[in-house]
Amino acid sequence: MIIEMSNVSWERGDQTIINNINWSVHNKEHWCLLGLNGSGKTTLLNLINGYIWPTTGNINVLGHTFGEYDLRILRKSIGWVSTSMQQRLHGSERALPIVLSGKHATIGIYDSYDAADWSRAEALMETFGCSSLKNRTYDTLSQGERQRVLIARALMNDPKLLILDEPCTGLDLFAREQLLQMISSIASEESAPTLIYVTHHIEEILPCFKNALLLKQGEVYGADRTDYLFTSQRMSGFFDVPVQIEVKDERYWLTVKGDEWNK
Ligand SMILES: Nc1ncnc2c1ncn2[C@@H]1O[C@H](COP(=O)(O)OP(=O)(O)O)[C@@H](O)[C@H]1O
Ligand SMILES: [Mg+2]
């Protein structure tokens, strides 16, 4: 079992941001997590990573129950790519040390690293087509380059779970497809980590994401196979507006019907 959440809620003041979530992710199941802005996706991820603590309910990640295990150790087995992570990185840091810092899941490099670590960081940059950026400082990288560096960083430690929180935000069409291609090749590897791909764009969901969790106003609207959930009828219910879903090249494309959405 990779993630097990039972009756998890997270309240802030008198607001319930995450409401009674039950969700199980088994080994080798790749999930997409879909929800509109503000539906609670990032909050749910912060709960998984132990950055915040559930108000009620239990969370078990990679076989460890929260409250009974050192989260700093657990986090080393979780790769994490998100824009909030980007904001925490130091802009003057160079790309190669950023990738290297993934080994201990730190922001900046404090620990000692051996030659094998440096070679692994270089090899990962090679894999993600960013070798030429090794000595560039983070603040000079384009958004697409940053995301690739962050994915390389997240894989530095051979994580069992890789979480990608809206990784295509701010990418142009081609950079997006390039990044998706890389994600698809990570998923197809024999030793691939379990992937969780978070987005509010249906078209980004790759065929490898066979399972989907639909989050609506902090609640689970559906947790099932992607091909079961992603129909015009179910998505219209999820979004509360009539939408049409088409499947092309094993990806889902959504069109909003009429002007119902504007009422
Ligand atoms: N620390 C916090 N304190 C209060 N409200 C929060 C906090 N973090 C998130 N929220 C609120 O919880 C809701 C869900 O946010 P978030 O999980 O970031 O959504 P998503 O990632 O799906 O866009 C939003 O309404 C947001 O304003
Ligand atoms: Mg978010």
Short mmCIF file of C-alpha atoms and ligand atoms in Angstrom, two decimals:
data_model
loop_
_atom_site.label_atom_id
_atom_site.label_comp_id
_atom_site.label_asym_id
_atom_site.label_seq_id
_atom_site.Cartn_x
_atom_site.Cartn_y
_atom_site.Cartn_z
CA MET A 1 0.00 0.00 0.00
CA ILE A 2 1.39 3.40 -0.96
CA ILE A 3 -1.22 5.74 0.49
CA GLU A 4 -4.14 5.00 2.74
CA MET A 5 -6.35 7.79 3.99
CA SER A 6 -9.33 7.05 6.14
CA ASN A 7 -11.89 9.66 7.11
CA VAL A 8 -9.37 12.45 6.74
CA SER A 9 -10.53 16.01 7.31
CA TRP A 10 -8.59 19.24 7.64
CA GLU A 11 -10.24 22.27 9.15
CA ARG A 12 -9.03 25.83 9.30
CA GLY A 13 -11.03 28.03 11.66
CA ASP A 14 -14.67 27.30 10.87
CA GLN A 15 -13.85 26.14 7.33
CA THR A 16 -13.56 22.50 6.33
CA ILE A 17 -10.99 22.48 3.54
CA ILE A 18 -10.69 18.69 3.26
CA ASN A 19 -13.78 16.76 4.18
CA ASN A 20 -13.81 13.11 5.14
CA ILE A 21 -11.51 11.71 2.46
CA ASN A 22 -11.06 7.98 1.98
CA TRP A 23 -8.47 7.07 -0.60
CA SER A 24 -6.23 4.08 -1.19
CA VAL A 25 -3.34 3.96 -3.61
CA HIS A 26 -1.71 0.59 -4.19
CA ASN A 27 1.80 -0.04 -5.40
CA LYS A 28 2.27 0.60 -9.14
CA GLU A 29 -1.08 2.33 -9.54
CA HIS A 30 -0.59 5.71 -11.14
CA TRP A 31 -3.27 8.21 -10.17
CA CYS A 32 -4.33 11.58 -11.43
CA LEU A 33 -5.90 13.97 -9.01
CA LEU A 34 -8.31 16.31 -10.73
CA GLY A 35 -10.12 19.30 -9.30
CA LEU A 36 -10.76 22.95 -10.00
CA ASN A 37 -8.70 25.72 -8.40
CA GLY A 38 -9.27 25.75 -4.67
CA SER A 39 -10.77 22.25 -4.52
CA GLY A 40 -8.12 21.15 -2.01
CA LYS A 41 -5.60 19.28 -4.18
CA THR A 42 -2.46 20.87 -2.77
CA THR A 43 -3.84 20.65 0.75
CA LEU A 44 -4.35 16.93 0.25
CA LEU A 45 -0.75 16.59 -0.92
CA ASN A 46 0.49 18.57 2.06
CA LEU A 47 -1.33 16.08 4.27
CA ILE A 48 0.36 13.17 2.46
CA ASN A 49 3.75 14.75 2.91
CA GLY A 50 3.08 15.55 6.55
CA TYR A 51 3.49 19.30 6.10
CA ILE A 52 0.11 19.64 7.74
CA TRP A 53 -1.67 17.34 10.15
CA PRO A 54 -5.23 16.06 9.69
CA THR A 55 -7.83 17.45 12.07
CA THR A 56 -9.44 14.02 12.12
CA GLY A 57 -8.76 10.69 10.44
CA ASN A 58 -5.72 8.55 9.74
CA ILE A 59 -3.04 8.67 7.10
CA ASN A 60 -0.66 5.89 6.25
CA VAL A 61 2.02 6.55 3.64
CA LEU A 62 4.42 3.88 2.37
CA GLY A 63 3.41 1.62 5.22
CA HIS A 64 4.01 4.16 7.96
CA THR A 65 1.29 5.64 10.10
CA PHE A 66 1.62 9.33 10.79
CA GLY A 67 2.44 10.08 14.35
CA GLU A 68 4.45 6.88 14.72
CA TYR A 69 7.27 7.55 12.30
CA ASP A 70 9.87 10.23 11.59
CA LEU A 71 8.43 12.26 8.72
CA ARG A 72 11.85 13.54 7.69
CA ILE A 73 12.85 9.97 6.85
CA LEU A 74 9.55 9.27 5.14
CA ARG A 75 9.88 12.37 2.97
CA LYS A 76 13.10 11.04 1.50
CA SER A 77 11.06 8.32 -0.18
CA ILE A 78 8.66 10.84 -1.68
CA GLY A 79 9.62 12.86 -4.74
CA TRP A 80 7.80 16.14 -4.90
CA VAL A 81 7.51 18.60 -7.79
CA SER A 82 5.37 21.69 -7.35
CA THR A 83 5.34 25.41 -7.88
CA SER A 84 5.35 26.00 -4.15
CA MET A 85 8.61 24.04 -4.09
CA GLN A 86 9.96 26.35 -6.80
CA GLN A 87 9.29 29.35 -4.62
CA ARG A 88 11.33 27.86 -1.80
CA LEU A 89 14.42 27.21 -3.91
CA HIS A 90 17.20 29.76 -3.97
CA GLY A 91 17.32 31.50 -7.34
CA SER A 92 21.09 31.89 -7.25
CA GLU A 93 21.68 28.15 -6.83
CA ARG A 94 22.95 26.27 -9.87
CA ALA A 95 20.96 23.52 -11.52
CA LEU A 96 23.30 20.61 -10.77
CA PRO A 97 23.44 21.18 -6.99
CA ILE A 98 19.67 21.59 -7.02
CA VAL A 99 19.32 18.13 -8.53
CA LEU A 100 21.87 16.80 -6.04
CA SER A 101 19.96 18.27 -3.09
CA GLY A 102 17.17 15.81 -3.88
CA LYS A 103 19.23 13.11 -2.22
CA HIS A 104 18.38 14.38 1.24
CA ALA A 105 15.26 16.26 0.16
CA THR A 106 16.75 19.55 1.34
CA ILE A 107 16.57 23.06 -0.03
CA GLY A 108 20.24 23.83 -0.64
CA ILE A 109 23.09 21.38 -0.08
CA TYR A 110 24.30 20.88 3.47
CA ASP A 111 25.26 17.24 3.65
CA SER A 112 28.24 15.58 2.09
CA TYR A 113 27.88 13.88 -1.25
CA ASP A 114 30.15 11.30 -2.83
CA ALA A 115 31.27 10.93 -6.43
CA ALA A 116 28.42 8.48 -7.12
CA ASP A 117 25.88 11.11 -6.03
CA TRP A 118 27.35 13.72 -8.35
CA SER A 119 27.37 11.23 -11.25
CA ARG A 120 23.78 10.27 -10.56
CA ALA A 121 22.73 13.92 -10.58
CA GLU A 122 24.51 14.41 -13.90
CA ALA A 123 22.98 11.26 -15.37
CA LEU A 124 19.50 12.40 -14.35
CA MET A 125 20.05 15.77 -15.98
CA GLU A 126 21.13 13.94 -19.10
CA THR A 127 17.99 11.78 -19.03
CA PHE A 128 15.79 14.85 -18.84
CA GLY A 129 17.65 16.66 -21.57
CA CYS A 130 19.05 19.37 -19.36
CA SER A 131 22.77 18.58 -19.20
CA SER A 132 23.61 21.89 -20.81
CA LEU A 133 21.95 23.70 -17.89
CA LYS A 134 24.13 22.22 -15.15
CA ASN A 135 25.92 25.44 -14.31
CA ARG A 136 23.06 27.82 -14.93
CA THR A 137 21.51 29.47 -11.91
CA TYR A 138 17.90 28.57 -11.25
CA ASP A 139 16.58 32.08 -11.79
CA THR A 140 17.90 32.11 -15.37
CA LEU A 141 16.00 28.94 -16.37
CA SER A 142 12.75 28.95 -18.31
CA GLN A 143 9.70 27.45 -16.68
CA GLY A 144 10.03 24.25 -18.74
CA GLU A 145 13.71 23.92 -17.84
CA ARG A 146 12.91 24.45 -14.17
CA GLN A 147 10.34 21.71 -14.17
CA ARG A 148 12.78 19.27 -15.74
CA VAL A 149 15.43 20.14 -13.17
CA LEU A 150 12.86 19.63 -10.41
CA ILE A 151 11.83 16.24 -11.76
CA ALA A 152 15.48 15.18 -11.93
CA ARG A 153 15.86 16.41 -8.33
CA ALA A 154 12.79 14.48 -7.22
CA LEU A 155 14.18 11.26 -8.71
CA MET A 156 17.62 11.67 -7.14
CA ASN A 157 16.63 9.54 -4.20
CA ASP A 158 14.83 6.76 -6.08
CA PRO A 159 11.51 7.66 -4.51
CA LYS A 160 8.74 5.12 -4.14
CA LEU A 161 6.17 7.83 -4.64
CA LEU A 162 6.48 10.74 -7.06
CA ILE A 163 4.01 13.59 -6.73
CA LEU A 164 3.68 16.09 -9.55
CA ASP A 165 1.54 19.07 -8.54
CA GLU A 166 0.44 20.90 -11.70
CA PRO A 167 3.84 20.43 -13.36
CA CYS A 168 2.69 21.92 -16.67
CA THR A 169 1.66 25.27 -15.22
CA GLY A 170 3.15 28.08 -17.27
CA LEU A 171 4.46 25.84 -20.05
CA ASP A 172 3.74 26.48 -23.72
CA LEU A 173 2.10 23.74 -25.73
CA PHE A 174 5.34 22.15 -26.89
CA ALA A 175 7.15 22.35 -23.58
CA ARG A 176 4.06 20.79 -22.04
CA GLU A 177 4.04 17.86 -24.46
CA GLN A 178 7.78 17.41 -23.93
CA LEU A 179 7.34 17.26 -20.18
CA LEU A 180 4.39 14.88 -20.48
CA GLN A 181 6.49 12.64 -22.70
CA MET A 182 9.13 12.50 -19.96
CA ILE A 183 6.54 11.68 -17.33
CA SER A 184 5.22 8.93 -19.56
CA SER A 185 8.68 7.42 -19.90
CA ILE A 186 9.21 7.54 -16.12
CA ALA A 187 5.91 5.67 -15.69
CA SER A 188 6.84 3.00 -18.20
CA GLU A 189 10.03 1.94 -16.42
CA GLU A 190 10.08 -1.36 -14.62
CA SER A 191 11.24 0.25 -11.39
CA ALA A 192 8.97 3.29 -11.73
CA PRO A 193 7.74 4.99 -8.57
CA THR A 194 4.01 5.26 -8.02
CA LEU A 195 2.99 8.51 -9.70
CA ILE A 196 0.41 11.03 -8.59
CA TYR A 197 -0.30 13.69 -11.17
CA VAL A 198 -2.27 16.69 -10.03
CA THR A 199 -3.99 19.00 -12.47
CA HIS A 200 -7.13 20.87 -13.38
CA HIS A 201 -6.51 20.26 -17.10
CA ILE A 202 -8.03 17.04 -18.37
CA GLU A 203 -5.98 17.05 -21.59
CA GLU A 204 -2.78 16.59 -19.57
CA ILE A 205 -3.86 13.22 -18.24
CA LEU A 206 -1.71 10.56 -19.86
CA PRO A 207 -2.80 6.98 -20.59
CA CYS A 208 -0.54 5.72 -17.78
CA PHE A 209 -2.88 7.34 -15.25
CA LYS A 210 -5.42 4.57 -15.12
CA ASN A 211 -6.98 5.79 -11.87
CA ALA A 212 -8.46 9.14 -11.00
CA LEU A 213 -9.47 10.91 -7.83
CA LEU A 214 -11.93 13.72 -8.47
CA LEU A 215 -11.88 16.35 -5.78
CA LYS A 216 -14.70 18.85 -5.48
CA GLN A 217 -14.85 21.44 -2.72
CA GLY A 218 -12.63 19.34 -0.50
CA GLU A 219 -14.63 16.15 -0.99
CA VAL A 220 -14.12 13.05 -3.09
CA TYR A 221 -16.54 13.23 -6.00
CA GLY A 222 -15.23 9.99 -7.47
CA ALA A 223 -12.29 7.62 -7.09
CA ASP A 224 -12.26 5.08 -9.86
CA ARG A 225 -10.79 4.08 -13.16
CA THR A 226 -10.08 7.06 -15.37
CA ASP A 227 -11.93 5.60 -18.36
CA TYR A 228 -15.00 5.08 -16.17
CA LEU A 229 -15.01 8.59 -14.72
CA PHE A 230 -14.02 10.55 -17.82
CA THR A 231 -17.26 10.47 -19.76
CA SER A 232 -19.27 13.51 -20.87
CA GLN A 233 -22.01 12.61 -18.42
CA ARG A 234 -19.85 12.10 -15.34
CA MET A 235 -17.64 15.11 -16.06
CA SER A 236 -20.72 17.32 -16.58
CA GLY A 237 -21.86 16.25 -13.13
CA PHE A 238 -18.43 16.87 -11.67
CA PHE A 239 -18.12 20.37 -13.10
CA ASP A 240 -21.84 21.20 -12.75
CA VAL A 241 -21.92 22.36 -16.38
CA PRO A 242 -22.55 20.41 -19.58
CA VAL A 243 -19.22 19.36 -21.05
CA GLN A 244 -18.28 17.05 -23.85
CA ILE A 245 -15.37 14.64 -23.52
CA GLU A 246 -13.65 13.23 -26.56
CA VAL A 247 -10.95 10.58 -26.48
CA LYS A 248 -8.14 11.04 -28.96
CA ASP A 249 -4.74 9.33 -28.88
CA GLU A 250 -5.71 7.85 -25.51
CA ARG A 251 -6.04 11.33 -24.05
CA TYR A 252 -9.18 13.16 -22.98
CA TRP A 253 -10.23 16.46 -24.53
CA LEU A 254 -12.92 18.58 -22.98
CA THR A 255 -15.21 21.17 -24.53
CA VAL A 256 -17.72 23.21 -22.59
CA LYS A 257 -21.13 23.11 -24.23
CA GLY A 258 -23.15 26.30 -24.72
CA ASP A 259 -22.97 29.15 -22.24
CA GLU A 260 -24.35 27.29 -19.23
CA TRP A 261 -21.06 27.78 -17.39
CA ASN A 262 -21.58 31.53 -17.32
CA LYS A 263 -24.86 31.46 -15.40
N1 LIG B 1 -3.21 27.37 5.37
C1 LIG B 1 -4.45 27.64 4.94
N2 LIG B 1 -5.30 28.37 5.71
C2 LIG B 1 -6.55 28.61 5.30
N3 LIG B 1 -7.06 28.22 4.13
C3 LIG B 1 -6.27 27.50 3.32
C4 LIG B 1 -4.93 27.16 3.67
N4 LIG B 1 -4.39 26.44 2.67
C5 LIG B 1 -5.36 26.33 1.75
N5 LIG B 1 -6.48 26.97 2.11
C6 LIG B 1 -7.73 27.06 1.35
O1 LIG B 1 -8.12 25.74 1.04
C7 LIG B 1 -8.73 25.69 -0.24
C8 LIG B 1 -8.03 24.65 -1.08
O2 LIG B 1 -6.74 25.12 -1.44
P1 LIG B 1 -5.70 24.26 -2.26
O3 LIG B 1 -5.53 22.97 -1.59
O4 LIG B 1 -4.50 25.10 -2.48
O5 LIG B 1 -6.49 24.06 -3.63
P2 LIG B 1 -5.97 23.55 -5.06
O6 LIG B 1 -4.57 23.06 -4.92
O7 LIG B 1 -6.94 22.49 -5.44
O8 LIG B 1 -6.08 24.73 -5.99
C9 LIG B 1 -8.68 27.10 -0.80
O9 LIG B 1 -9.92 27.70 -0.59
C10 LIG B 1 -7.60 27.75 0.03
O10 LIG B 1 -7.82 29.13 0.13
MG MG B 2 -2.77 23.56 -5.90
#
